[in-house]
């Protein structure tokens, strides 16, 4: 039996779609919506009574959202400890690309990788996911004035389509023993710059400074951890830390070329922004 967690999230829902109707798969999420296809179970790392993994051979542990490090770490600890207690054999964990070490949210991922490596009973596989092309659409969309002001500097991002990461997660989770002890770097094959995004959307790339971005992000209603998280992401891209393209791992695990990240970026923008006019045109 394979159990996946986080099935309502952007990545988890793509995984769940791919595993629909398989009798040997359970779909876990904090808020099950009812049994449509494979059996859904409530799995909330913050609610210990929902962490019943008896009968589960492999667990696809999708990293648990945003939050302060102590919050995310305690969620992952709860999931891994329950897996050990209930005799799960293998945990497949969705982590963060090695080049993301400078990102503010890297710590909880690395903690979780170490926790798995130190487990006395679990086999594991680490999927080090690159930043999503869909995330780039949220971070660097053209504004209504036809300008992309995201502070990406001259940096480029080896963004990857979530669909590709879902394909790999499914492949690995369905045959985990073949991937035991492996750490896979899953990044896109064509790093994208702010100028690439502008050219693809008919906009102008006019990057702001990090300070300007931080000020814009610090509007009322933003959670306190969000501005440093987002500014840290811009900063790492601008400084060139996330630009190394796929060295063949993603292509091999997909058994073919990755989806074009630029197309995914465009398709993830609100419809009216997918082809804006250059300002002054
Ligand atoms: N590589 C990237 O660019 C990137 C970008 C954003 C996030 N991430 C990380 O990758 C994960 C998956 O990405 P995504 O796009 O699917 O994120 P998302 O759409 O924001 O979904 C959040 C995910 O966190 C899970 N979660 C939150 N709190 C949880 C808890 N208490 N117990 C169990 N699960 C919990 C959710 O599960 P439910 O089904 O229960 O809602 C859902 O799968 C994120 O959670 C985050 O850690 C990566």
Short mmCIF file of C-alpha atoms and ligand atoms in Angstrom, two decimals:
data_model
loop_
_atom_site.label_atom_id
_atom_site.label_comp_id
_atom_site.label_asym_id
_atom_site.label_seq_id
_atom_site.Cartn_x
_atom_site.Cartn_y
_atom_site.Cartn_z
CA UNK A 1 0.00 0.00 0.00
CA UNK A 2 1.21 3.48 -0.95
CA UNK A 3 -0.08 6.48 0.99
CA UNK A 4 0.43 9.98 -0.31
CA UNK A 5 0.09 13.01 1.94
CA UNK A 6 -0.86 16.55 0.99
CA UNK A 7 -3.22 15.47 -1.78
CA UNK A 8 -5.06 18.79 -1.93
CA UNK A 9 -2.00 20.92 -2.63
CA UNK A 10 -0.78 22.01 -6.04
CA UNK A 11 1.70 19.15 -6.31
CA UNK A 12 -0.25 16.58 -4.28
CA UNK A 13 -3.39 16.98 -6.36
CA UNK A 14 -1.44 16.25 -9.55
CA UNK A 15 0.00 13.15 -7.92
CA UNK A 16 -3.44 12.09 -6.70
CA UNK A 17 -4.89 12.47 -10.21
CA UNK A 18 -2.22 10.18 -11.60
CA UNK A 19 -2.93 7.54 -8.97
CA UNK A 20 -6.72 7.71 -9.14
CA UNK A 21 -8.47 4.34 -9.17
CA UNK A 22 -5.48 2.35 -8.00
CA UNK A 23 -6.61 -0.06 -5.31
CA UNK A 24 -3.14 -0.13 -3.75
CA UNK A 25 -3.02 3.63 -3.11
CA UNK A 26 -4.49 5.74 -0.33
CA UNK A 27 -4.84 9.47 -0.72
CA UNK A 28 -4.17 11.53 2.41
CA UNK A 29 -5.12 15.13 2.97
CA UNK A 30 -6.12 17.33 5.89
CA UNK A 31 -9.60 17.84 4.50
CA UNK A 32 -10.89 14.81 2.59
CA UNK A 33 -13.75 15.64 0.28
CA UNK A 34 -15.20 12.16 0.09
CA UNK A 35 -14.40 8.91 -1.62
CA UNK A 36 -14.02 9.77 -5.30
CA UNK A 37 -11.77 7.11 -6.77
CA UNK A 38 -9.16 5.74 -4.40
CA UNK A 39 -9.93 5.83 -0.72
CA UNK A 40 -9.20 9.19 0.88
CA UNK A 41 -8.00 9.39 4.44
CA UNK A 42 -7.46 12.33 6.74
CA UNK A 43 -3.76 12.98 7.29
CA UNK A 44 -2.82 16.10 9.21
CA UNK A 45 0.68 16.22 10.64
CA UNK A 46 -0.61 18.64 13.27
CA UNK A 47 -3.22 16.12 14.45
CA UNK A 48 -1.51 12.99 15.83
CA UNK A 49 -4.74 10.94 15.82
CA UNK A 50 -4.79 11.16 11.99
CA UNK A 51 -1.31 9.65 11.64
CA UNK A 52 -2.25 5.98 11.41
CA UNK A 53 0.06 4.39 8.86
CA UNK A 54 -0.60 0.74 9.70
CA UNK A 55 -0.63 -1.32 6.51
CA UNK A 56 1.30 1.34 4.58
CA UNK A 57 4.46 0.09 2.84
CA UNK A 58 5.51 3.32 1.20
CA UNK A 59 4.72 6.91 2.17
CA UNK A 60 5.02 9.80 -0.27
CA UNK A 61 5.61 12.62 2.19
CA UNK A 62 4.86 15.93 0.50
CA UNK A 63 6.53 18.71 2.46
CA UNK A 64 4.00 20.44 4.63
CA UNK A 65 3.41 23.92 3.43
CA UNK A 66 4.72 27.21 4.60
CA UNK A 67 5.44 28.35 8.13
CA UNK A 68 8.22 29.00 10.55
CA UNK A 69 10.91 26.33 10.61
CA UNK A 70 9.88 24.93 14.00
CA UNK A 71 6.33 24.44 12.75
CA UNK A 72 7.34 22.63 9.56
CA UNK A 73 9.98 20.55 11.33
CA UNK A 74 7.54 19.38 13.98
CA UNK A 75 5.06 18.37 11.26
CA UNK A 76 7.68 16.34 9.43
CA UNK A 77 8.93 14.79 12.67
CA UNK A 78 5.39 13.72 13.53
CA UNK A 79 4.94 12.08 10.12
CA UNK A 80 8.29 10.29 10.15
CA UNK A 81 7.95 9.10 13.76
CA UNK A 82 4.50 7.70 12.97
CA UNK A 83 5.91 5.96 9.89
CA UNK A 84 8.62 4.34 12.02
CA UNK A 85 6.14 3.34 14.70
CA UNK A 86 3.68 1.80 12.22
CA UNK A 87 6.24 -0.20 10.24
CA UNK A 88 6.29 1.81 7.01
CA UNK A 89 9.18 0.53 4.92
CA UNK A 90 10.02 3.48 2.68
CA UNK A 91 9.47 7.26 2.75
CA UNK A 92 9.74 9.31 -0.44
CA UNK A 93 10.17 12.96 0.55
CA UNK A 94 9.68 16.03 -1.67
CA UNK A 95 12.57 18.31 -0.75
CA UNK A 96 14.29 21.33 -2.27
CA UNK A 97 17.05 21.48 -4.89
CA UNK A 98 20.61 21.67 -3.52
CA UNK A 99 21.03 25.09 -5.11
CA UNK A 100 18.20 26.26 -2.86
CA UNK A 101 20.43 26.00 0.21
CA UNK A 102 20.45 29.77 0.45
CA UNK A 103 16.68 30.04 0.48
CA UNK A 104 15.02 30.92 3.76
CA UNK A 105 12.93 27.73 3.70
CA UNK A 106 15.81 25.34 2.99
CA UNK A 107 16.49 24.51 6.60
CA UNK A 108 13.36 22.48 7.26
CA UNK A 109 14.00 20.46 4.09
CA UNK A 110 17.58 19.68 5.03
CA UNK A 111 16.50 18.82 8.57
CA UNK A 112 14.00 16.35 7.16
CA UNK A 113 16.55 14.79 4.83
CA UNK A 114 18.90 14.28 7.78
CA UNK A 115 16.09 12.88 9.92
CA UNK A 116 15.32 10.29 7.25
CA UNK A 117 18.97 9.40 6.75
CA UNK A 118 19.31 8.80 10.49
CA UNK A 119 16.21 6.64 10.77
CA UNK A 120 17.05 3.19 12.08
CA UNK A 121 14.22 1.51 10.18
CA UNK A 122 13.14 3.51 7.13
CA UNK A 123 14.40 3.29 3.59
CA UNK A 124 14.09 6.65 1.86
CA UNK A 125 14.33 8.59 -1.37
CA UNK A 126 14.72 12.36 -1.57
CA UNK A 127 13.21 14.28 -4.48
CA UNK A 128 14.99 17.61 -4.46
CA UNK A 129 12.47 19.68 -6.37
CA UNK A 130 13.49 22.87 -8.12
CA UNK A 131 11.37 25.98 -7.88
CA UNK A 132 8.16 25.63 -9.86
CA UNK A 133 7.56 27.48 -13.11
CA UNK A 134 4.11 28.10 -11.60
CA UNK A 135 5.80 29.83 -8.67
CA UNK A 136 7.67 32.03 -11.09
CA UNK A 137 4.31 33.10 -12.50
CA UNK A 138 3.30 34.21 -9.02
CA UNK A 139 6.64 35.89 -8.28
CA UNK A 140 7.28 37.56 -11.61
CA UNK A 141 4.03 38.31 -13.40
CA UNK A 142 3.75 41.39 -15.60
CA UNK A 143 1.94 44.24 -13.88
CA UNK A 144 -1.04 46.04 -15.39
CA UNK A 145 1.43 48.55 -16.87
CA UNK A 146 3.10 45.79 -18.91
CA UNK A 147 6.26 45.74 -16.79
CA UNK A 148 7.82 42.86 -14.88
CA UNK A 149 9.34 44.45 -11.80
CA UNK A 150 10.34 41.28 -9.94
CA UNK A 151 13.89 41.82 -8.66
CA UNK A 152 15.52 38.97 -10.50
CA UNK A 153 18.49 41.09 -11.56
CA UNK A 154 20.36 39.29 -14.29
CA UNK A 155 19.76 35.96 -12.61
CA UNK A 156 18.08 32.98 -14.16
CA UNK A 157 15.98 30.24 -12.61
CA UNK A 158 16.02 26.59 -13.69
CA UNK A 159 12.29 26.45 -13.07
CA UNK A 160 10.46 23.17 -13.45
CA UNK A 161 6.82 22.39 -14.19
CA UNK A 162 4.90 20.90 -11.27
CA UNK A 163 3.49 18.31 -13.67
CA UNK A 164 7.00 16.99 -14.27
CA UNK A 165 7.63 16.75 -10.54
CA UNK A 166 4.33 14.92 -10.11
CA UNK A 167 5.29 12.45 -12.85
CA UNK A 168 8.61 11.73 -11.15
CA UNK A 169 7.05 11.45 -7.69
CA UNK A 170 4.56 8.89 -8.99
CA UNK A 171 7.22 6.89 -10.78
CA UNK A 172 9.44 6.74 -7.70
CA UNK A 173 6.67 6.17 -5.17
CA UNK A 174 5.23 3.23 -7.10
CA UNK A 175 8.58 1.46 -7.16
CA UNK A 176 10.46 2.89 -4.18
CA UNK A 177 12.90 0.02 -3.66
CA UNK A 178 14.47 0.81 -7.03
CA UNK A 179 15.25 4.31 -5.75
CA UNK A 180 16.30 3.57 -2.15
CA UNK A 181 18.96 5.90 -0.77
CA UNK A 182 18.88 8.12 -3.85
CA UNK A 183 18.78 11.93 -3.82
CA UNK A 184 17.42 13.27 -7.11
CA UNK A 185 18.01 16.84 -8.29
CA UNK A 186 14.91 17.81 -10.26
CA UNK A 187 15.34 21.15 -11.99
CA UNK A 188 14.35 22.51 -15.37
CA UNK A 189 16.51 22.22 -18.45
CA UNK A 190 16.34 25.85 -19.59
CA UNK A 191 16.97 28.50 -16.94
CA UNK A 192 14.72 31.53 -17.37
CA UNK A 193 15.69 35.17 -16.91
CA UNK A 194 13.49 38.18 -16.33
CA UNK A 195 14.18 39.18 -19.94
CA UNK A 196 12.94 35.76 -21.13
CA UNK A 197 9.71 36.21 -19.18
CA UNK A 198 9.22 39.68 -20.61
CA UNK A 199 9.84 38.52 -24.16
CA UNK A 200 7.37 35.67 -23.75
CA UNK A 201 4.62 37.94 -22.49
CA UNK A 202 5.28 41.03 -24.57
CA UNK A 203 6.21 43.00 -21.46
CA UNK A 204 9.18 45.05 -20.38
CA UNK A 205 11.60 43.78 -17.78
CA UNK A 206 12.24 46.61 -15.29
CA UNK A 207 13.50 44.96 -12.11
CA UNK A 208 12.92 46.69 -8.81
CA UNK A 209 15.44 46.54 -6.00
CA UNK A 210 15.11 44.00 -3.21
CA UNK A 211 14.28 46.84 -0.81
CA UNK A 212 11.45 48.02 -3.06
CA UNK A 213 10.12 44.48 -3.32
CA UNK A 214 10.28 44.02 0.46
CA UNK A 215 8.37 47.25 1.00
CA UNK A 216 5.69 46.19 -1.50
CA UNK A 217 5.38 42.75 0.12
CA UNK A 218 5.06 44.11 3.63
CA UNK A 219 1.46 45.20 3.14
CA UNK A 220 -1.04 44.58 5.96
CA UNK A 221 -2.34 41.02 5.96
CA UNK A 222 0.94 39.44 4.90
CA UNK A 223 2.13 36.76 7.33
CA UNK A 224 5.36 37.89 9.05
CA UNK A 225 7.44 35.05 7.56
CA UNK A 226 6.36 35.81 3.99
CA UNK A 227 8.39 38.93 3.07
CA UNK A 228 11.72 37.35 4.06
CA UNK A 229 10.71 34.13 2.30
CA UNK A 230 9.87 35.89 -0.96
CA UNK A 231 12.68 38.45 -0.86
CA UNK A 232 15.11 35.62 -0.10
CA UNK A 233 13.83 33.78 -3.16
CA UNK A 234 14.31 36.81 -5.42
CA UNK A 235 17.74 37.39 -3.94
CA UNK A 236 18.90 33.81 -4.55
CA UNK A 237 17.70 33.92 -8.17
CA UNK A 238 19.24 37.33 -8.79
CA UNK A 239 22.56 36.21 -7.34
CA UNK A 240 22.63 33.28 -9.73
CA UNK A 241 22.24 30.50 -7.16
CA UNK A 242 19.36 28.68 -8.87
CA UNK A 243 20.45 28.69 -12.49
CA UNK A 244 22.11 25.32 -13.02
CA UNK A 245 19.99 23.35 -15.49
CA UNK A 246 19.05 19.70 -15.32
CA UNK A 247 22.10 17.48 -15.61
CA UNK A 248 19.98 14.63 -16.97
CA UNK A 249 18.26 13.39 -13.81
CA UNK A 250 14.87 14.89 -14.60
CA UNK A 251 15.00 13.83 -18.22
CA UNK A 252 15.95 10.29 -17.23
CA UNK A 253 13.23 9.95 -14.61
CA UNK A 254 10.67 11.38 -17.02
CA UNK A 255 11.98 9.15 -19.79
CA UNK A 256 11.82 12.18 -22.07
CA UNK A 257 12.23 15.94 -22.22
CA UNK A 258 10.80 18.11 -19.45
CA UNK A 259 7.79 20.29 -20.18
CA UNK A 260 8.98 23.74 -21.35
CA UNK A 261 9.11 25.88 -18.21
CA UNK A 262 8.46 29.06 -20.16
CA UNK A 263 5.17 27.67 -21.47
CA UNK A 264 4.18 26.60 -17.95
CA UNK A 265 5.05 30.06 -16.66
CA UNK A 266 2.84 31.66 -19.31
CA UNK A 267 -0.03 29.26 -18.82
CA UNK A 268 0.06 29.91 -15.06
CA UNK A 269 -0.39 33.65 -15.42
CA UNK A 270 -3.88 35.09 -15.14
CA UNK A 271 -5.34 34.92 -18.66
CA UNK A 272 -5.24 38.67 -19.29
CA UNK A 273 -1.50 38.75 -18.54
CA UNK A 274 -0.45 35.94 -20.82
CA UNK A 275 0.14 38.37 -23.70
CA UNK A 276 0.37 41.96 -22.53
CA UNK A 277 1.52 44.82 -24.72
CA UNK A 278 4.86 46.46 -24.07
CA UNK A 279 4.32 49.77 -22.30
CA UNK A 280 4.30 52.60 -24.79
CA UNK A 281 3.46 50.24 -27.68
N1 LIG B 1 9.51 23.92 -5.32
C1 LIG B 1 8.72 24.96 -5.22
O1 LIG B 1 8.69 25.88 -6.05
C2 LIG B 1 7.76 25.04 -4.09
C3 LIG B 1 6.87 26.12 -4.06
C4 LIG B 1 5.99 26.17 -3.04
C5 LIG B 1 6.00 25.18 -2.05
N2 LIG B 1 6.87 24.17 -2.12
C6 LIG B 1 6.91 23.11 -1.09
O2 LIG B 1 6.41 21.94 -1.71
C7 LIG B 1 5.18 21.54 -1.08
C8 LIG B 1 4.20 21.16 -2.15
O3 LIG B 1 4.04 22.27 -3.01
P1 LIG B 1 2.58 22.74 -3.44
O4 LIG B 1 2.75 23.64 -4.55
O5 LIG B 1 1.70 21.55 -3.58
O6 LIG B 1 2.12 23.55 -2.13
P2 LIG B 1 0.65 24.04 -1.78
O7 LIG B 1 -0.24 23.97 -2.96
O8 LIG B 1 0.80 25.33 -1.06
O9 LIG B 1 0.12 22.97 -0.74
C9 LIG B 1 0.55 22.94 0.59
C10 LIG B 1 0.82 21.50 0.93
O10 LIG B 1 1.20 21.37 2.30
C11 LIG B 1 0.42 20.32 2.88
N3 LIG B 1 0.25 20.58 4.31
C12 LIG B 1 0.20 21.79 4.93
N4 LIG B 1 0.01 21.61 6.25
C13 LIG B 1 -0.04 20.29 6.46
C14 LIG B 1 -0.22 19.48 7.61
N5 LIG B 1 -0.43 20.02 8.82
N6 LIG B 1 -0.24 18.13 7.48
C15 LIG B 1 -0.07 17.56 6.25
N7 LIG B 1 0.12 18.27 5.12
C16 LIG B 1 0.11 19.61 5.23
C17 LIG B 1 -0.90 20.41 2.14
O11 LIG B 1 -1.64 19.22 2.28
P3 LIG B 1 -3.28 19.14 2.27
O12 LIG B 1 -3.65 18.23 1.15
O13 LIG B 1 -3.61 18.52 3.57
O14 LIG B 1 -3.82 20.52 2.11
C18 LIG B 1 -0.41 20.63 0.72
O15 LIG B 1 0.03 19.43 0.12
C19 LIG B 1 4.75 22.76 -0.26
O16 LIG B 1 4.02 22.33 0.87
C20 LIG B 1 6.05 23.40 0.10
O17 LIG B 1 6.65 22.75 1.22
C21 LIG B 1 7.74 24.06 -3.12
#
